[in-house]
């Protein structure tokens, strides 16, 4: 499967929007049964999602559930690829969900200070966990912060927990201002510097900005190719023509850059 970089949210109670999301160019569509849906419409959202996912879909579809019970309703649907579990605070939260739907891939969302503190325990709670991510809106509200500076530590903590657990680098949380594409690009660049990979979106116009920000530049690809070639020609540590020192860790990073350029899963 192509390495996902874009994850587009669509409200489950608006089937027309969900269908548009499926043809938007996103790598993954996330049907939301939680925050994007008014409480009075959540039963309808679940029913509409069941109808949609009763058949196979052209790309991976995840569902962000609103209650643990929803997992049992969704678990056997052929169009469902994974479930995103909001407001996880304990490893036991994930184990309970996994017990309701054995074999279903799960993505815990860390949306509180307590969840961030327990990030590694949650990431390793069950072998059904395929990735973790921050829910920054709730976390921002709990911490009482407006700017981004206070969120850099939770972001880094999530990156470390994911990688220590053998999971892919986490995707960034959504950038809520769909008109500010320059701001989105800058935010993605910062997230990439922190070790994150890809981003959730709330509007299709954000998708190409996210993809462009996270794919290696032509220069980065050329440098990676040079490093891999030099390493293949001379075992052990080598020095490039410009004086840069290349060892096994540098080669591994270069190989990851080339895999990302080809959109292959990263090791």
PDB file of C-alpha atoms in Angstrom:
ATOM      1  CA  UNK A   1       0.000   0.000   0.000  1.00  0.00           C
ATOM      2  CA  UNK A   2       1.189   3.531  -0.755  1.00  0.00           C
ATOM      3  CA  UNK A   3       2.596   5.279   2.294  1.00  0.00           C
ATOM      4  CA  UNK A   4      -0.191   7.621   3.488  1.00  0.00           C
ATOM      5  CA  UNK A   5       0.589  11.304   3.909  1.00  0.00           C
ATOM      6  CA  UNK A   6      -2.905  12.803   3.805  1.00  0.00           C
ATOM      7  CA  UNK A   7      -5.831  11.828   6.015  1.00  0.00           C
ATOM      8  CA  UNK A   8      -9.070  13.672   5.206  1.00  0.00           C
ATOM      9  CA  UNK A   9     -11.860  13.954   7.783  1.00  0.00           C
ATOM     10  CA  UNK A  10     -15.497  13.910   6.639  1.00  0.00           C
ATOM     11  CA  UNK A  11     -18.577  14.092   8.917  1.00  0.00           C
ATOM     12  CA  UNK A  12     -20.461  10.816   9.021  1.00  0.00           C
ATOM     13  CA  UNK A  13     -23.876  12.479   8.978  1.00  0.00           C
ATOM     14  CA  UNK A  14     -23.170  14.052   5.567  1.00  0.00           C
ATOM     15  CA  UNK A  15     -22.890  11.151   3.116  1.00  0.00           C
ATOM     16  CA  UNK A  16     -22.484  13.485   0.130  1.00  0.00           C
ATOM     17  CA  UNK A  17     -19.379  15.001   1.736  1.00  0.00           C
ATOM     18  CA  UNK A  18     -18.027  11.544   2.537  1.00  0.00           C
ATOM     19  CA  UNK A  19     -18.454  10.457  -1.088  1.00  0.00           C
ATOM     20  CA  UNK A  20     -16.643  13.596  -2.263  1.00  0.00           C
ATOM     21  CA  UNK A  21     -13.826  12.856   0.169  1.00  0.00           C
ATOM     22  CA  UNK A  22     -13.401   9.423  -1.409  1.00  0.00           C
ATOM     23  CA  UNK A  23     -12.545  11.090  -4.733  1.00  0.00           C
ATOM     24  CA  UNK A  24     -10.559  14.009  -3.280  1.00  0.00           C
ATOM     25  CA  UNK A  25      -7.101  12.510  -3.744  1.00  0.00           C
ATOM     26  CA  UNK A  26      -6.595  11.856  -0.025  1.00  0.00           C
ATOM     27  CA  UNK A  27      -4.608   8.760   0.891  1.00  0.00           C
ATOM     28  CA  UNK A  28      -7.029   7.889   3.700  1.00  0.00           C
ATOM     29  CA  UNK A  29     -10.554   9.116   4.460  1.00  0.00           C
ATOM     30  CA  UNK A  30     -11.620   9.359   8.102  1.00  0.00           C
ATOM     31  CA  UNK A  31     -15.378   9.241   8.598  1.00  0.00           C
ATOM     32  CA  UNK A  32     -16.055  11.138  11.812  1.00  0.00           C
ATOM     33  CA  UNK A  33     -18.811  10.000  14.170  1.00  0.00           C
ATOM     34  CA  UNK A  34     -17.579  12.187  17.029  1.00  0.00           C
ATOM     35  CA  UNK A  35     -16.687  15.890  17.123  1.00  0.00           C
ATOM     36  CA  UNK A  36     -17.937  16.770  13.621  1.00  0.00           C
ATOM     37  CA  UNK A  37     -21.416  15.350  14.324  1.00  0.00           C
ATOM     38  CA  UNK A  38     -24.048  16.864  16.610  1.00  0.00           C
ATOM     39  CA  UNK A  39     -25.113  14.435  19.386  1.00  0.00           C
ATOM     40  CA  UNK A  40     -28.641  14.238  18.004  1.00  0.00           C
ATOM     41  CA  UNK A  41     -27.370  13.067  14.594  1.00  0.00           C
ATOM     42  CA  UNK A  42     -24.872  10.444  15.703  1.00  0.00           C
ATOM     43  CA  UNK A  43     -27.266   7.517  15.289  1.00  0.00           C
ATOM     44  CA  UNK A  44     -27.937   8.627  11.725  1.00  0.00           C
ATOM     45  CA  UNK A  45     -24.201   9.115  11.136  1.00  0.00           C
ATOM     46  CA  UNK A  46     -23.503   5.546  12.271  1.00  0.00           C
ATOM     47  CA  UNK A  47     -26.294   4.123  10.095  1.00  0.00           C
ATOM     48  CA  UNK A  48     -25.071   6.076   7.044  1.00  0.00           C
ATOM     49  CA  UNK A  49     -21.510   4.894   7.652  1.00  0.00           C
ATOM     50  CA  UNK A  50     -22.612   1.275   7.949  1.00  0.00           C
ATOM     51  CA  UNK A  51     -24.438   1.611   4.626  1.00  0.00           C
ATOM     52  CA  UNK A  52     -21.364   3.126   2.953  1.00  0.00           C
ATOM     53  CA  UNK A  53     -18.889   0.590   4.316  1.00  0.00           C
ATOM     54  CA  UNK A  54     -21.068  -2.418   3.564  1.00  0.00           C
ATOM     55  CA  UNK A  55     -19.140  -2.570   0.287  1.00  0.00           C
ATOM     56  CA  UNK A  56     -15.419  -2.278  -0.477  1.00  0.00           C
ATOM     57  CA  UNK A  57     -14.053   1.227  -1.011  1.00  0.00           C
ATOM     58  CA  UNK A  58     -11.435   2.527  -3.468  1.00  0.00           C
ATOM     59  CA  UNK A  59      -9.064   3.639  -0.698  1.00  0.00           C
ATOM     60  CA  UNK A  60      -8.596   3.023   3.025  1.00  0.00           C
ATOM     61  CA  UNK A  61     -11.450   4.333   5.164  1.00  0.00           C
ATOM     62  CA  UNK A  62     -11.055   4.829   8.896  1.00  0.00           C
ATOM     63  CA  UNK A  63     -13.886   5.691  11.271  1.00  0.00           C
ATOM     64  CA  UNK A  64     -13.448   7.885  14.337  1.00  0.00           C
ATOM     65  CA  UNK A  65     -15.958   6.370  16.720  1.00  0.00           C
ATOM     66  CA  UNK A  66     -17.952   8.206  19.365  1.00  0.00           C
ATOM     67  CA  UNK A  67     -18.605   5.228  21.695  1.00  0.00           C
ATOM     68  CA  UNK A  68     -16.934   1.840  22.190  1.00  0.00           C
ATOM     69  CA  UNK A  69     -20.189   0.132  21.229  1.00  0.00           C
ATOM     70  CA  UNK A  70     -19.903   1.532  17.687  1.00  0.00           C
ATOM     71  CA  UNK A  71     -16.916  -0.761  17.087  1.00  0.00           C
ATOM     72  CA  UNK A  72     -19.114  -3.854  17.288  1.00  0.00           C
ATOM     73  CA  UNK A  73     -21.456  -2.413  14.662  1.00  0.00           C
ATOM     74  CA  UNK A  74     -18.609  -1.527  12.305  1.00  0.00           C
ATOM     75  CA  UNK A  75     -16.176  -4.390  12.851  1.00  0.00           C
ATOM     76  CA  UNK A  76     -17.185  -6.781  10.067  1.00  0.00           C
ATOM     77  CA  UNK A  77     -17.840  -4.206   7.334  1.00  0.00           C
ATOM     78  CA  UNK A  78     -15.800  -4.897   4.157  1.00  0.00           C
ATOM     79  CA  UNK A  79     -15.174  -1.211   3.487  1.00  0.00           C
ATOM     80  CA  UNK A  80     -13.648  -0.474   6.900  1.00  0.00           C
ATOM     81  CA  UNK A  81      -9.856  -0.361   7.164  1.00  0.00           C
ATOM     82  CA  UNK A  82      -9.350   0.838  10.754  1.00  0.00           C
ATOM     83  CA  UNK A  83     -10.919   2.603  13.713  1.00  0.00           C
ATOM     84  CA  UNK A  84      -9.634   5.766  15.326  1.00  0.00           C
ATOM     85  CA  UNK A  85     -10.325   5.778  19.048  1.00  0.00           C
ATOM     86  CA  UNK A  86     -10.748   9.260  20.578  1.00  0.00           C
ATOM     87  CA  UNK A  87      -9.857  10.420  24.066  1.00  0.00           C
ATOM     88  CA  UNK A  88      -7.775   7.401  25.015  1.00  0.00           C
ATOM     89  CA  UNK A  89      -6.209   7.885  28.437  1.00  0.00           C
ATOM     90  CA  UNK A  90      -5.238   4.360  29.499  1.00  0.00           C
ATOM     91  CA  UNK A  91      -3.852   1.250  27.854  1.00  0.00           C
ATOM     92  CA  UNK A  92      -6.920  -0.572  29.159  1.00  0.00           C
ATOM     93  CA  UNK A  93      -9.118   1.667  26.977  1.00  0.00           C
ATOM     94  CA  UNK A  94      -7.498   0.151  23.908  1.00  0.00           C
ATOM     95  CA  UNK A  95      -7.594  -3.392  25.219  1.00  0.00           C
ATOM     96  CA  UNK A  96     -11.340  -3.101  25.783  1.00  0.00           C
ATOM     97  CA  UNK A  97     -11.891  -1.831  22.242  1.00  0.00           C
ATOM     98  CA  UNK A  98      -9.686  -4.572  20.796  1.00  0.00           C
ATOM     99  CA  UNK A  99     -11.664  -7.213  22.693  1.00  0.00           C
ATOM    100  CA  UNK A 100     -14.890  -5.977  21.076  1.00  0.00           C
ATOM    101  CA  UNK A 101     -13.480  -6.372  17.553  1.00  0.00           C
ATOM    102  CA  UNK A 102     -10.529  -8.791  17.363  1.00  0.00           C
ATOM    103  CA  UNK A 103      -8.182  -8.130  14.474  1.00  0.00           C
ATOM    104  CA  UNK A 104      -9.455  -4.635  13.703  1.00  0.00           C
ATOM    105  CA  UNK A 105      -6.595  -2.102  13.331  1.00  0.00           C
ATOM    106  CA  UNK A 106      -6.797   0.677  15.922  1.00  0.00           C
ATOM    107  CA  UNK A 107      -5.398   4.221  16.063  1.00  0.00           C
ATOM    108  CA  UNK A 108      -5.586   5.741  19.569  1.00  0.00           C
ATOM    109  CA  UNK A 109      -5.932   9.527  19.730  1.00  0.00           C
ATOM    110  CA  UNK A 110      -4.110  11.211  22.615  1.00  0.00           C
ATOM    111  CA  UNK A 111      -6.170  14.247  23.586  1.00  0.00           C
ATOM    112  CA  UNK A 112      -5.223  14.961  27.208  1.00  0.00           C
ATOM    113  CA  UNK A 113      -2.129  15.606  29.284  1.00  0.00           C
ATOM    114  CA  UNK A 114      -2.599  12.224  30.944  1.00  0.00           C
ATOM    115  CA  UNK A 115      -2.722  10.471  27.573  1.00  0.00           C
ATOM    116  CA  UNK A 116       0.498  12.177  26.484  1.00  0.00           C
ATOM    117  CA  UNK A 117       2.205  11.059  29.698  1.00  0.00           C
ATOM    118  CA  UNK A 118       1.100   7.487  28.943  1.00  0.00           C
ATOM    119  CA  UNK A 119       1.842   7.617  25.222  1.00  0.00           C
ATOM    120  CA  UNK A 120       4.200   4.625  25.118  1.00  0.00           C
ATOM    121  CA  UNK A 121       1.928   2.454  27.275  1.00  0.00           C
ATOM    122  CA  UNK A 122      -0.965   3.238  24.945  1.00  0.00           C
ATOM    123  CA  UNK A 123       1.143   2.645  21.824  1.00  0.00           C
ATOM    124  CA  UNK A 124       2.097  -0.819  23.114  1.00  0.00           C
ATOM    125  CA  UNK A 125      -1.259  -1.687  24.700  1.00  0.00           C
ATOM    126  CA  UNK A 126      -2.249  -4.239  22.048  1.00  0.00           C
ATOM    127  CA  UNK A 127      -0.937  -5.559  18.745  1.00  0.00           C
ATOM    128  CA  UNK A 128      -4.042  -4.094  17.063  1.00  0.00           C
ATOM    129  CA  UNK A 129      -2.539  -0.614  17.499  1.00  0.00           C
ATOM    130  CA  UNK A 130      -1.152   0.502  14.133  1.00  0.00           C
ATOM    131  CA  UNK A 131      -0.389   4.127  14.973  1.00  0.00           C
ATOM    132  CA  UNK A 132      -0.998   6.931  17.464  1.00  0.00           C
ATOM    133  CA  UNK A 133      -1.753  10.610  16.999  1.00  0.00           C
ATOM    134  CA  UNK A 134      -2.468  13.738  18.989  1.00  0.00           C
ATOM    135  CA  UNK A 135      -5.873  15.367  19.217  1.00  0.00           C
ATOM    136  CA  UNK A 136      -4.585  18.901  19.545  1.00  0.00           C
ATOM    137  CA  UNK A 137      -7.868  20.808  19.871  1.00  0.00           C
ATOM    138  CA  UNK A 138      -8.829  19.050  23.106  1.00  0.00           C
ATOM    139  CA  UNK A 139      -5.255  19.092  24.375  1.00  0.00           C
ATOM    140  CA  UNK A 140      -4.934  22.806  23.675  1.00  0.00           C
ATOM    141  CA  UNK A 141      -8.160  23.474  25.592  1.00  0.00           C
ATOM    142  CA  UNK A 142      -7.060  21.398  28.575  1.00  0.00           C
ATOM    143  CA  UNK A 143      -3.679  23.098  28.755  1.00  0.00           C
ATOM    144  CA  UNK A 144      -5.164  26.556  28.285  1.00  0.00           C
ATOM    145  CA  UNK A 145      -2.686  27.517  25.566  1.00  0.00           C
ATOM    146  CA  UNK A 146      -3.274  29.478  22.378  1.00  0.00           C
ATOM    147  CA  UNK A 147       0.047  29.342  20.576  1.00  0.00           C
ATOM    148  CA  UNK A 148       1.928  26.317  19.280  1.00  0.00           C
ATOM    149  CA  UNK A 149       5.000  26.483  21.508  1.00  0.00           C
ATOM    150  CA  UNK A 150       3.432  24.496  24.353  1.00  0.00           C
ATOM    151  CA  UNK A 151       2.430  21.712  21.956  1.00  0.00           C
ATOM    152  CA  UNK A 152       5.922  20.968  20.663  1.00  0.00           C
ATOM    153  CA  UNK A 153       6.736  18.774  23.652  1.00  0.00           C
ATOM    154  CA  UNK A 154       3.553  16.623  23.297  1.00  0.00           C
ATOM    155  CA  UNK A 155       4.247  16.310  19.580  1.00  0.00           C
ATOM    156  CA  UNK A 156       7.817  15.174  20.207  1.00  0.00           C
ATOM    157  CA  UNK A 157       6.655  12.852  22.980  1.00  0.00           C
ATOM    158  CA  UNK A 158       4.208  11.229  20.572  1.00  0.00           C
ATOM    159  CA  UNK A 159       6.917  10.807  17.937  1.00  0.00           C
ATOM    160  CA  UNK A 160       9.247   9.129  20.436  1.00  0.00           C
ATOM    161  CA  UNK A 161       6.513   6.860  21.809  1.00  0.00           C
ATOM    162  CA  UNK A 162       5.439   5.764  18.344  1.00  0.00           C
ATOM    163  CA  UNK A 163       8.935   4.983  17.146  1.00  0.00           C
ATOM    164  CA  UNK A 164       9.884   3.237  20.405  1.00  0.00           C
ATOM    165  CA  UNK A 165       6.797   1.057  19.961  1.00  0.00           C
ATOM    166  CA  UNK A 166       7.780   0.194  16.388  1.00  0.00           C
ATOM    167  CA  UNK A 167       4.914   2.221  14.895  1.00  0.00           C
ATOM    168  CA  UNK A 168       5.065   4.672  11.969  1.00  0.00           C
ATOM    169  CA  UNK A 169       5.811   8.324  12.730  1.00  0.00           C
ATOM    170  CA  UNK A 170       2.559  10.019  13.788  1.00  0.00           C
ATOM    171  CA  UNK A 171       0.698  12.323  11.436  1.00  0.00           C
ATOM    172  CA  UNK A 172       0.089  15.908  12.484  1.00  0.00           C
ATOM    173  CA  UNK A 173      -3.252  17.025  13.817  1.00  0.00           C
ATOM    174  CA  UNK A 174      -5.524  19.145  11.619  1.00  0.00           C
ATOM    175  CA  UNK A 175      -4.769  22.752  10.735  1.00  0.00           C
ATOM    176  CA  UNK A 176      -8.182  24.376  11.288  1.00  0.00           C
ATOM    177  CA  UNK A 177      -7.891  27.471   9.047  1.00  0.00           C
ATOM    178  CA  UNK A 178      -8.650  26.020   5.604  1.00  0.00           C
ATOM    179  CA  UNK A 179      -7.952  29.352   3.880  1.00  0.00           C
ATOM    180  CA  UNK A 180      -4.455  29.868   5.300  1.00  0.00           C
ATOM    181  CA  UNK A 181      -2.464  27.593   3.010  1.00  0.00           C
ATOM    182  CA  UNK A 182       0.814  29.429   3.660  1.00  0.00           C
ATOM    183  CA  UNK A 183       0.337  28.921   7.373  1.00  0.00           C
ATOM    184  CA  UNK A 184      -0.449  25.260   6.766  1.00  0.00           C
ATOM    185  CA  UNK A 185       2.738  24.819   4.724  1.00  0.00           C
ATOM    186  CA  UNK A 186       4.846  26.433   7.454  1.00  0.00           C
ATOM    187  CA  UNK A 187       3.195  24.331  10.139  1.00  0.00           C
ATOM    188  CA  UNK A 188       3.812  21.154   8.130  1.00  0.00           C
ATOM    189  CA  UNK A 189       7.469  22.065   7.701  1.00  0.00           C
ATOM    190  CA  UNK A 190       7.746  22.465  11.471  1.00  0.00           C
ATOM    191  CA  UNK A 191       5.998  19.143  12.055  1.00  0.00           C
ATOM    192  CA  UNK A 192       8.386  17.442   9.667  1.00  0.00           C
ATOM    193  CA  UNK A 193      11.321  18.891  11.623  1.00  0.00           C
ATOM    194  CA  UNK A 194       9.835  17.320  14.769  1.00  0.00           C
ATOM    195  CA  UNK A 195       9.721  13.875  13.162  1.00  0.00           C
ATOM    196  CA  UNK A 196       6.057  13.716  12.219  1.00  0.00           C
ATOM    197  CA  UNK A 197       4.906  12.309   8.884  1.00  0.00           C
ATOM    198  CA  UNK A 198       1.850  13.508   6.983  1.00  0.00           C
ATOM    199  CA  UNK A 199      -1.179  15.298   8.322  1.00  0.00           C
ATOM    200  CA  UNK A 200      -4.912  15.085   8.878  1.00  0.00           C
ATOM    201  CA  UNK A 201      -6.979  17.595   6.916  1.00  0.00           C
ATOM    202  CA  UNK A 202     -10.489  19.016   7.097  1.00  0.00           C
ATOM    203  CA  UNK A 203     -10.754  20.277   3.501  1.00  0.00           C
ATOM    204  CA  UNK A 204      -9.518  18.872   0.160  1.00  0.00           C
ATOM    205  CA  UNK A 205      -7.676  22.105  -0.674  1.00  0.00           C
ATOM    206  CA  UNK A 206      -5.256  21.306   2.142  1.00  0.00           C
ATOM    207  CA  UNK A 207      -4.192  17.963   0.660  1.00  0.00           C
ATOM    208  CA  UNK A 208      -1.643  19.074  -1.980  1.00  0.00           C
ATOM    209  CA  UNK A 209      -0.010  21.462   0.511  1.00  0.00           C
ATOM    210  CA  UNK A 210       0.451  18.654   3.020  1.00  0.00           C
ATOM    211  CA  UNK A 211       1.784  16.219   0.438  1.00  0.00           C
ATOM    212  CA  UNK A 212       4.215  18.767  -0.981  1.00  0.00           C
ATOM    213  CA  UNK A 213       5.498  19.632   2.506  1.00  0.00           C
ATOM    214  CA  UNK A 214       6.182  16.030   3.464  1.00  0.00           C
ATOM    215  CA  UNK A 215       7.629  14.632   0.253  1.00  0.00           C
ATOM    216  CA  UNK A 216      11.401  15.040  -0.159  1.00  0.00           C
ATOM    217  CA  UNK A 217      12.573  17.819  -2.444  1.00  0.00           C
ATOM    218  CA  UNK A 218      14.479  17.008  -5.624  1.00  0.00           C
ATOM    219  CA  UNK A 219      17.697  18.109  -3.937  1.00  0.00           C
ATOM    220  CA  UNK A 220      17.031  15.846  -0.926  1.00  0.00           C
ATOM    221  CA  UNK A 221      16.430  12.901  -3.244  1.00  0.00           C
ATOM    222  CA  UNK A 222      19.646  13.609  -5.169  1.00  0.00           C
ATOM    223  CA  UNK A 223      21.648  13.804  -1.946  1.00  0.00           C
ATOM    224  CA  UNK A 224      20.115  10.552  -0.697  1.00  0.00           C
ATOM    225  CA  UNK A 225      20.935   8.805  -3.965  1.00  0.00           C
ATOM    226  CA  UNK A 226      24.535  10.025  -3.711  1.00  0.00           C
ATOM    227  CA  UNK A 227      24.846   8.688  -0.174  1.00  0.00           C
ATOM    228  CA  UNK A 228      23.364   5.279  -0.979  1.00  0.00           C
ATOM    229  CA  UNK A 229      25.562   4.943  -4.060  1.00  0.00           C
ATOM    230  CA  UNK A 230      28.712   5.841  -2.125  1.00  0.00           C
ATOM    231  CA  UNK A 231      27.855   3.360   0.612  1.00  0.00           C
ATOM    232  CA  UNK A 232      27.289   0.592  -1.942  1.00  0.00           C
ATOM    233  CA  UNK A 233      30.697   1.202  -3.509  1.00  0.00           C
ATOM    234  CA  UNK A 234      32.661   1.278  -0.262  1.00  0.00           C
ATOM    235  CA  UNK A 235      31.692  -0.709   2.839  1.00  0.00           C
ATOM    236  CA  UNK A 236      31.944   1.011   6.196  1.00  0.00           C
ATOM    237  CA  UNK A 237      32.196   4.726   6.846  1.00  0.00           C
ATOM    238  CA  UNK A 238      33.048   6.847   3.816  1.00  0.00           C
ATOM    239  CA  UNK A 239      33.511  10.525   3.014  1.00  0.00           C
ATOM    240  CA  UNK A 240      31.731  12.153   0.080  1.00  0.00           C
ATOM    241  CA  UNK A 241      33.471  14.456  -2.377  1.00  0.00           C
ATOM    242  CA  UNK A 242      32.278  17.531  -0.486  1.00  0.00           C
ATOM    243  CA  UNK A 243      33.750  16.242   2.767  1.00  0.00           C
ATOM    244  CA  UNK A 244      30.577  14.990   4.406  1.00  0.00           C
ATOM    245  CA  UNK A 245      31.059  11.879   6.523  1.00  0.00           C
ATOM    246  CA  UNK A 246      28.723   8.959   5.821  1.00  0.00           C
ATOM    247  CA  UNK A 247      28.142   6.110   8.251  1.00  0.00           C
ATOM    248  CA  UNK A 248      25.402   3.492   8.680  1.00  0.00           C
ATOM    249  CA  UNK A 249      22.973   5.898  10.342  1.00  0.00           C
ATOM    250  CA  UNK A 250      23.330   8.433   7.522  1.00  0.00           C
ATOM    251  CA  UNK A 251      22.778   5.687   4.947  1.00  0.00           C
ATOM    252  CA  UNK A 252      19.655   4.498   6.760  1.00  0.00           C
ATOM    253  CA  UNK A 253      18.278   8.045   6.744  1.00  0.00           C
ATOM    254  CA  UNK A 254      19.024   8.335   3.024  1.00  0.00           C
ATOM    255  CA  UNK A 255      17.234   5.059   2.321  1.00  0.00           C
ATOM    256  CA  UNK A 256      14.200   6.349   4.226  1.00  0.00           C
ATOM    257  CA  UNK A 257      14.225   9.506   2.112  1.00  0.00           C
ATOM    258  CA  UNK A 258      14.205   7.447  -1.088  1.00  0.00           C
ATOM    259  CA  UNK A 259      11.430   5.190   0.242  1.00  0.00           C
ATOM    260  CA  UNK A 260       9.372   8.267   1.072  1.00  0.00           C
ATOM    261  CA  UNK A 261       9.938   9.678  -2.405  1.00  0.00           C
ATOM    262  CA  UNK A 262       8.556   6.418  -3.807  1.00  0.00           C
ATOM    263  CA  UNK A 263       5.762   6.443  -1.186  1.00  0.00           C
ATOM    264  CA  UNK A 264       6.823   3.059   0.175  1.00  0.00           C
ATOM    265  CA  UNK A 265       6.279   2.047   3.827  1.00  0.00           C
ATOM    266  CA  UNK A 266       9.202   3.144   5.974  1.00  0.00           C
ATOM    267  CA  UNK A 267      11.201   0.731   8.078  1.00  0.00           C
TER     268      UNK A 267
END
